[in-house]
């Protein structure tokens, strides 16, 4: 499983990239609003993220029609070669996904909450599919089991050649809120987890790791002073 960071905050992206295990970034309009992003600076901001991270950087369309999404997608994809256009799984979104994939533009189909949405997204040429775990939990459903179903269903088929070139579709486990969400996504075989910065930090922490380091340091002090 690859790790993406789910944020538009440049400091967080820089720090996560410095850990050496970051494969990409996802953003959405809410994450951009959260950092106080300005409309006129959006594309420049995505360009700044692409300078920090070589891997896929998802930038979302805010259009509601296929035509608008295609126009947004072309503009966003022109920012940098690693930009992935994020499009919601609606009829208009699927049509735009097909059109952009046919032009060689990679699309991350987002706001996916069931198996049929995911398979339709793959058939429309999505490069990435983003099932949302936490938001499904929020309405009293089981986000992890929904993610497991989607991973299993997509793995039943070979989607190479359906999207851009012969690239395979990848599942991005999204709306992850805890280390357990990330662990379970890995166990069920999600290709990627996109993780909020604070949760990503927690993913590398364990109290026994800290305690072990303290013990090693204390014992090494004894060796130095012997
Ligand atoms: O990647 C999607 C994510 O940003 C949504 O997360 O916590 O707003 O449901 P959340």
CSV table of N, CA, C and O in Angstrom, one decimal, residues 4-8 24-29 31 42 46 49-50 55-61 76 82-87 106-110 128 130 172 194:
chain,number,residue,atom,x,y,z
A,4,UNK,N,-0.5,8.4,0.6
A,4,UNK,CA,-0.7,9.8,0.2
A,4,UNK,C,-1.0,10.6,1.4
A,4,UNK,O,-1.6,10.0,2.4
A,5,UNK,N,-0.7,11.9,1.4
A,5,UNK,CA,-1.2,12.8,2.5
A,5,UNK,C,-2.4,13.6,2.0
A,5,UNK,O,-2.4,14.0,0.8
A,6,UNK,N,-3.4,13.6,2.8
A,6,UNK,CA,-4.7,14.3,2.4
A,6,UNK,C,-4.8,15.7,3.0
A,6,UNK,O,-5.3,15.9,4.1
A,7,UNK,N,-4.2,16.6,2.3
A,7,UNK,CA,-4.1,18.0,2.9
A,7,UNK,C,-3.7,18.9,1.8
A,7,UNK,O,-3.0,18.5,0.8
A,8,UNK,N,-4.0,20.2,2.0
A,8,UNK,CA,-3.5,21.2,1.0
A,8,UNK,C,-2.5,22.1,1.7
A,8,UNK,O,-2.0,23.1,1.1
A,24,UNK,N,2.2,10.5,-2.7
A,24,UNK,CA,1.3,11.4,-3.4
A,24,UNK,C,0.5,12.3,-2.5
A,24,UNK,O,0.7,12.2,-1.2
A,25,UNK,N,-0.3,13.2,-3.0
A,25,UNK,CA,-1.1,14.1,-2.2
A,25,UNK,C,-2.5,14.1,-2.8
A,25,UNK,O,-2.7,14.1,-4.0
A,26,UNK,N,-3.5,14.2,-1.9
A,26,UNK,CA,-4.9,14.5,-2.4
A,26,UNK,C,-5.4,15.8,-1.7
A,26,UNK,O,-5.0,16.1,-0.6
A,27,UNK,N,-6.1,16.6,-2.5
A,27,UNK,CA,-6.7,17.8,-1.9
A,27,UNK,C,-8.2,17.8,-2.3
A,27,UNK,O,-8.6,17.0,-3.2
A,28,UNK,N,-9.0,18.6,-1.7
A,28,UNK,CA,-10.3,18.8,-2.1
A,28,UNK,C,-10.7,20.3,-1.8
A,28,UNK,O,-9.9,20.9,-1.1
A,29,UNK,N,-11.9,20.8,-2.2
A,29,UNK,CA,-12.2,22.2,-2.0
A,29,UNK,C,-12.2,22.5,-0.5
A,29,UNK,O,-11.9,23.6,-0.1
A,31,UNK,N,-10.4,21.1,1.9
A,31,UNK,CA,-9.1,21.2,2.5
A,31,UNK,C,-8.4,22.5,2.0
A,31,UNK,O,-7.6,23.1,2.8
A,42,UNK,N,-5.4,29.2,-6.6
A,42,UNK,CA,-5.6,27.8,-6.5
A,42,UNK,C,-4.6,27.0,-7.4
A,42,UNK,O,-3.9,26.1,-7.0
A,46,UNK,N,-1.6,24.5,-6.4
A,46,UNK,CA,-1.4,23.1,-6.8
A,46,UNK,C,0.0,22.9,-7.4
A,46,UNK,O,0.7,21.9,-7.2
A,49,UNK,N,2.5,22.4,-4.7
A,49,UNK,CA,2.5,21.1,-4.2
A,49,UNK,C,3.3,20.1,-5.1
A,49,UNK,O,4.0,19.3,-4.7
A,50,UNK,N,3.1,20.3,-6.4
A,50,UNK,CA,3.7,19.5,-7.4
A,50,UNK,C,5.2,19.7,-7.4
A,50,UNK,O,6.0,18.8,-7.8
A,55,UNK,N,5.0,12.4,-7.0
A,55,UNK,CA,3.9,11.5,-7.3
A,55,UNK,C,2.6,12.2,-7.6
A,55,UNK,O,2.5,13.5,-7.6
A,56,UNK,N,1.5,11.5,-7.8
A,56,UNK,CA,0.2,12.0,-8.1
A,56,UNK,C,-0.3,13.1,-7.1
A,56,UNK,O,-0.3,12.8,-5.9
A,57,UNK,N,-0.8,14.2,-7.6
A,57,UNK,CA,-1.3,15.3,-6.8
A,57,UNK,C,-2.8,15.5,-7.3
A,57,UNK,O,-2.9,16.0,-8.4
A,58,UNK,N,-3.8,15.1,-6.5
A,58,UNK,CA,-5.1,15.3,-6.9
A,58,UNK,C,-5.7,16.7,-6.7
A,58,UNK,O,-5.6,17.2,-5.5
A,59,UNK,N,-6.2,17.3,-7.7
A,59,UNK,CA,-6.9,18.6,-7.6
A,59,UNK,C,-8.3,18.5,-8.1
A,59,UNK,O,-8.5,17.9,-9.2
A,60,UNK,N,-9.3,19.0,-7.4
A,60,UNK,CA,-10.7,18.7,-7.7
A,60,UNK,C,-11.3,19.7,-8.5
A,60,UNK,O,-11.2,20.9,-8.3
A,61,UNK,N,-12.2,19.2,-9.5
A,61,UNK,CA,-13.0,20.1,-10.2
A,61,UNK,C,-14.2,20.6,-9.4
A,61,UNK,O,-14.6,19.9,-8.5
A,76,UNK,N,-6.4,22.0,-15.1
A,76,UNK,CA,-5.7,21.5,-13.9
A,76,UNK,C,-4.5,20.6,-14.4
A,76,UNK,O,-3.4,20.7,-13.9
A,82,UNK,N,2.2,15.6,-13.1
A,82,UNK,CA,1.7,14.7,-12.0
A,82,UNK,C,0.3,15.1,-11.4
A,82,UNK,O,-0.1,14.5,-10.5
A,83,UNK,N,-0.3,16.1,-12.0
A,83,UNK,CA,-1.7,16.4,-11.5
A,83,UNK,C,-2.7,15.4,-12.0
A,83,UNK,O,-2.7,14.9,-13.1
A,84,UNK,N,-3.5,15.0,-11.0
A,84,UNK,CA,-4.6,14.0,-11.3
A,84,UNK,C,-5.9,14.8,-11.0
A,84,UNK,O,-6.0,15.5,-10.0
A,85,UNK,N,-6.9,14.8,-11.9
A,85,UNK,CA,-8.1,15.5,-11.8
A,85,UNK,C,-9.1,14.7,-11.0
A,85,UNK,O,-9.4,13.6,-11.3
A,86,UNK,N,-9.6,15.4,-9.9
A,86,UNK,CA,-10.5,14.7,-9.0
A,86,UNK,C,-11.9,15.1,-9.4
A,86,UNK,O,-12.3,16.3,-9.6
A,87,UNK,N,-12.8,14.0,-9.7
A,87,UNK,CA,-14.1,14.3,-10.2
A,87,UNK,C,-15.1,13.4,-9.4
A,87,UNK,O,-14.8,12.2,-9.2
A,106,UNK,N,-5.2,11.8,-16.3
A,106,UNK,CA,-5.6,10.8,-15.2
A,106,UNK,C,-6.7,11.4,-14.3
A,106,UNK,O,-6.6,12.6,-13.9
A,107,UNK,N,-7.6,10.6,-13.9
A,107,UNK,CA,-8.8,11.1,-13.1
A,107,UNK,C,-8.9,10.2,-11.8
A,107,UNK,O,-8.7,9.0,-11.9
A,108,UNK,N,-9.1,10.9,-10.7
A,108,UNK,CA,-9.4,10.3,-9.4
A,108,UNK,C,-10.9,10.5,-9.2
A,108,UNK,O,-11.4,11.6,-9.0
A,109,UNK,N,-11.7,9.4,-9.3
A,109,UNK,CA,-13.1,9.5,-9.1
A,109,UNK,C,-13.4,9.4,-7.6
A,109,UNK,O,-13.0,8.5,-6.9
A,110,UNK,N,-14.0,10.5,-7.1
A,110,UNK,CA,-14.2,10.7,-5.7
A,110,UNK,C,-15.6,10.5,-5.2
A,110,UNK,O,-16.5,10.5,-6.0
A,128,UNK,N,-7.8,6.4,-10.6
A,128,UNK,CA,-7.9,6.1,-9.2
A,128,UNK,C,-9.4,6.2,-8.8
A,128,UNK,O,-10.2,6.9,-9.4
A,130,UNK,N,-11.8,6.6,-5.3
A,130,UNK,CA,-11.7,7.0,-3.8
A,130,UNK,C,-12.9,6.7,-3.0
A,130,UNK,O,-13.8,7.5,-3.0
A,172,UNK,N,-7.9,4.3,-3.8
A,172,UNK,CA,-7.4,5.1,-2.8
A,172,UNK,C,-8.4,5.1,-1.6
A,172,UNK,O,-9.5,5.7,-1.7
A,194,UNK,N,-5.0,7.6,1.5
A,194,UNK,CA,-4.7,9.0,1.7
A,194,UNK,C,-5.1,9.4,3.1
A,194,UNK,O,-6.2,9.2,3.5
